[in-house]
Coordinates of N, CA and C in Angstrom, one line a residue:
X1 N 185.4 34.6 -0.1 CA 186.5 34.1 0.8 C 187.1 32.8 0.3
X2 N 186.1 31.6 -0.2 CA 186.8 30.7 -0.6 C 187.6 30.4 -2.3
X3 N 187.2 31.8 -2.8 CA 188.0 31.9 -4.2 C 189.5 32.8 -3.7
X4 N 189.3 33.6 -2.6 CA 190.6 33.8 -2.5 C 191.4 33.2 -2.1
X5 N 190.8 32.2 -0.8 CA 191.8 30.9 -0.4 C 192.3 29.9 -1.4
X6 N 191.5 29.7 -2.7 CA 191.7 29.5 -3.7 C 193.1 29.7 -4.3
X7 N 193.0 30.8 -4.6 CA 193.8 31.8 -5.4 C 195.6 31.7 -4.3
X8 N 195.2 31.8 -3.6 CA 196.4 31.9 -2.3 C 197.0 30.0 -2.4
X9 N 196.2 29.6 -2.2 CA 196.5 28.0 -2.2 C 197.1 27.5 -3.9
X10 N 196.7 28.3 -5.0 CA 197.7 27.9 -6.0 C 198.9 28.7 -6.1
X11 N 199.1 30.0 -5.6 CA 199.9 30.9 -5.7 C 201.2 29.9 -4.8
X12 N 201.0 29.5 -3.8 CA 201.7 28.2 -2.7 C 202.7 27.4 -3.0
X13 N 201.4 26.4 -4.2 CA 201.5 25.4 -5.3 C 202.6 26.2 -6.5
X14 N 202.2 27.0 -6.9 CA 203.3 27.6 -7.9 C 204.6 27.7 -7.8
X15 N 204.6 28.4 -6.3 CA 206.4 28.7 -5.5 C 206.8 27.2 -5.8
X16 N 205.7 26.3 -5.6 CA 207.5 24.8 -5.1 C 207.4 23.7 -6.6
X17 N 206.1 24.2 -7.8 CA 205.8 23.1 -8.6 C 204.9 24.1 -9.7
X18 N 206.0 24.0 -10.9 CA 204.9 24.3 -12.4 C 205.6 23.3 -13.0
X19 N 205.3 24.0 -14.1 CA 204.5 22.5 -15.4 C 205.0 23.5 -17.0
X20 N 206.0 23.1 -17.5 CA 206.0 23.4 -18.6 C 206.4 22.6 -20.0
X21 N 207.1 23.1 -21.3 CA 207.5 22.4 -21.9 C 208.7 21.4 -21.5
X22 N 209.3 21.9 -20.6 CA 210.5 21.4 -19.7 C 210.0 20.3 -18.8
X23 N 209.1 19.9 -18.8 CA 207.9 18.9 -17.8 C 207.5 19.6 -16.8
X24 N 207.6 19.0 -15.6 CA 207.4 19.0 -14.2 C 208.2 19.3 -13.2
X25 N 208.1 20.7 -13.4 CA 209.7 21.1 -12.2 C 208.6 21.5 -10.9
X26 N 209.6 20.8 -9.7 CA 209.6 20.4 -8.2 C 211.0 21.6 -7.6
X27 N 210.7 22.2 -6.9 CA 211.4 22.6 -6.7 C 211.2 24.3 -6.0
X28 N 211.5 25.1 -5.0 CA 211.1 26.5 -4.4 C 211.7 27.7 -6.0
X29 N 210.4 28.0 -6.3 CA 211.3 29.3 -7.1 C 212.5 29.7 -6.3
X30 N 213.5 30.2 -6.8 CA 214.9 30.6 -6.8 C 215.5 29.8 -6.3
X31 N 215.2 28.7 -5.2 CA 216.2 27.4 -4.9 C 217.1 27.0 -5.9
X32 N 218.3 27.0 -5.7 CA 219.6 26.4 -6.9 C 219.0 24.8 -7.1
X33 N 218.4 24.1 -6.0 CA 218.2 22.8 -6.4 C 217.1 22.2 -7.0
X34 N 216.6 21.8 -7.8 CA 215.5 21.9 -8.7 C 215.7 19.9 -8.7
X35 N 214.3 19.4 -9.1 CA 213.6 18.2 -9.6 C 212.7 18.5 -11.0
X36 N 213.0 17.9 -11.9 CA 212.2 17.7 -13.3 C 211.8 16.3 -13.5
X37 N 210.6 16.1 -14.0 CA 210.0 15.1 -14.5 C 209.8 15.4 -15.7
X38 N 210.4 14.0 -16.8 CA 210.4 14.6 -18.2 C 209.5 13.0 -18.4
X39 N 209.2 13.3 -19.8 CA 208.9 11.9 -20.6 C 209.6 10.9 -20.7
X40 N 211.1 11.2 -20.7 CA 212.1 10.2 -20.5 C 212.9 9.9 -19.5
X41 N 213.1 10.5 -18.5 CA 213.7 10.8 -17.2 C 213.0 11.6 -16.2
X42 N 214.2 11.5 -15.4 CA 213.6 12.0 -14.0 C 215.2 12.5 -13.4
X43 N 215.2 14.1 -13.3 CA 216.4 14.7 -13.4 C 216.5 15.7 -12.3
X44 N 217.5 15.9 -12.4 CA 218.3 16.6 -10.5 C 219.2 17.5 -11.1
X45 N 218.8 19.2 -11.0 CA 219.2 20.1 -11.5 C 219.7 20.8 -10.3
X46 N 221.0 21.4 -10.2 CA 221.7 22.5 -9.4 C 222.0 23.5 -10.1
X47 N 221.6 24.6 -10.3 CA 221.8 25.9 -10.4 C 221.2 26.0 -12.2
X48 N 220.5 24.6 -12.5 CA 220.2 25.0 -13.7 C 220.7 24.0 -14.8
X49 N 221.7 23.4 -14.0 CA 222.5 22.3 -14.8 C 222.5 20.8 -14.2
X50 N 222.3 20.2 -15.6 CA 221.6 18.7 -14.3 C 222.5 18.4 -14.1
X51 N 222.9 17.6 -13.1 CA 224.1 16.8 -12.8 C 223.7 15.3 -12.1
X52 N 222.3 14.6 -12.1 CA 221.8 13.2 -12.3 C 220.7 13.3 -12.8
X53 N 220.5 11.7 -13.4 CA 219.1 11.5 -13.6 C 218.8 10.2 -14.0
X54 N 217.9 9.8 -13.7 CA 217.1 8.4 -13.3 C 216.5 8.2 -15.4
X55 N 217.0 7.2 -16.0 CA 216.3 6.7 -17.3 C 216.9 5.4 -17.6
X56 N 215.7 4.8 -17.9 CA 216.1 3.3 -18.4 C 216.5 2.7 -17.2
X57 N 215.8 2.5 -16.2 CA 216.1 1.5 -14.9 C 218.1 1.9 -14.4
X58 N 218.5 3.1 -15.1 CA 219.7 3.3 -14.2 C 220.1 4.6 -13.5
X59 N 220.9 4.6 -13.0 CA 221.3 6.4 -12.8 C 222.9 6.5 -13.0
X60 N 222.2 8.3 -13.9 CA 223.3 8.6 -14.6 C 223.8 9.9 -13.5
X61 N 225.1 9.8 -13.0 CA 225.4 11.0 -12.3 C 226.4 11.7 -12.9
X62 N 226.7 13.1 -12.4 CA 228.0 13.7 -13.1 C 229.1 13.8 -12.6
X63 N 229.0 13.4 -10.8 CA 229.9 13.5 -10.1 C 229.8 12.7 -8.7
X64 N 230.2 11.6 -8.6 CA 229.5 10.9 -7.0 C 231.0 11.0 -5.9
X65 N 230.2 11.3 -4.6 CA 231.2 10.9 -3.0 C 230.5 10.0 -2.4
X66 N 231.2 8.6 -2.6 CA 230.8 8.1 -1.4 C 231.2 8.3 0.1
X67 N 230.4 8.4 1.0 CA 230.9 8.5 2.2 C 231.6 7.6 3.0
X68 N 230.7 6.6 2.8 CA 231.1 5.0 3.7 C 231.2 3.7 3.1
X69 N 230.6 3.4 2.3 CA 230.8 2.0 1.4 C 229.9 2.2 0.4
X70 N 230.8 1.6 -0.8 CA 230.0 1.7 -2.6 C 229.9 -0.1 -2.5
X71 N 228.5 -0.6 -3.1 CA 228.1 -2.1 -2.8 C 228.0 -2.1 -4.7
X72 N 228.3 -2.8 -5.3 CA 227.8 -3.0 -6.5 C 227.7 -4.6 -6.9
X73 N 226.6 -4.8 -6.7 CA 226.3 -6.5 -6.5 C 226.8 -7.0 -5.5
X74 N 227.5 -8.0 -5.7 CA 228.1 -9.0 -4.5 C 229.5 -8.5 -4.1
X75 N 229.6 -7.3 -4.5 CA 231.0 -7.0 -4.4 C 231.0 -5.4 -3.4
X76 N 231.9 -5.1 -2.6 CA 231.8 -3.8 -1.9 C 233.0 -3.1 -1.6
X77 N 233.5 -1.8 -1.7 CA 234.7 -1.3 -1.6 C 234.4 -0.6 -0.9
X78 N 235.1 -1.2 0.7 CA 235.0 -0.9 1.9 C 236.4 0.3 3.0
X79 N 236.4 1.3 2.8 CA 237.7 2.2 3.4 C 238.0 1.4 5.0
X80 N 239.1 0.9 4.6 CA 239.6 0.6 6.4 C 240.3 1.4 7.1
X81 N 240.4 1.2 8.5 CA 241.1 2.4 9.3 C 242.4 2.5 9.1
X82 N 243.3 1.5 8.5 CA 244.6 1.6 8.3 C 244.6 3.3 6.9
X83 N 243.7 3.2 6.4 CA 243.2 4.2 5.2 C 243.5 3.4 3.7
X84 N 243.4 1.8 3.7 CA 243.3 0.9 2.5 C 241.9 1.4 2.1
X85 N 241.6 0.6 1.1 CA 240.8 0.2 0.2 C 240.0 -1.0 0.5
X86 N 239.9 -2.0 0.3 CA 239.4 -3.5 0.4 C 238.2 -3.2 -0.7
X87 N 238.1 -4.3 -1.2 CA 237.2 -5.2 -2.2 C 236.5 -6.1 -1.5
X88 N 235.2 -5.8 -1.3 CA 235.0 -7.4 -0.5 C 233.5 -8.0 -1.4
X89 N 234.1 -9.4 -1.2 CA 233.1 -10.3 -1.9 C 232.2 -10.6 -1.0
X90 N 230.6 -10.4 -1.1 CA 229.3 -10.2 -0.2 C 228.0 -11.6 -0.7
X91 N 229.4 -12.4 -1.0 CA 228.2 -13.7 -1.6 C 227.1 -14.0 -0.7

């Protein structure tokens, strides 16, 4: 009984996480959205093709929407209701 629970409990583990040359894919077999852990990064795959990833303390994307405000340091580009833009300084 407890080698089948065994056997069932990696079968589980398999569906959402294996391990190959490709590192450490996170992710439901056939889900289009996939997670990889490599030796050099840490990467965000849709359908097979990455389109972010975390290396060298930055992130690299292929395509960003901000919804509500982009902050980059002291500085923020804020959408007003008139439908401007603004730059605002966040000293």
């Amino acid at each position: 009984a407890n080698q089948q629970l065994t056997e069932e409990q990696f079968e589980t583990i398999q569906t959402y996480m294996t391990f190959g040359e490709d590192g450490l894919r996170l992710g439901k077999t056939g889900n289009p959205v996939t997670v990889r852990i490599l030796n050099d990064r840490i990467a965000f795959y849709m359908n097979e093709t990455e389109v972010a990833y975390f290396s060298n303390n930055k992130l690299y994307v292929t395509q960003a929407e901000i919804i509500s405000k982009l902050i980059i340091g002291r500085f923020a580009f804020e959408p007003q209701a008139n439908g401007n833009l603004s730059l605002i300084y966040n000293g």
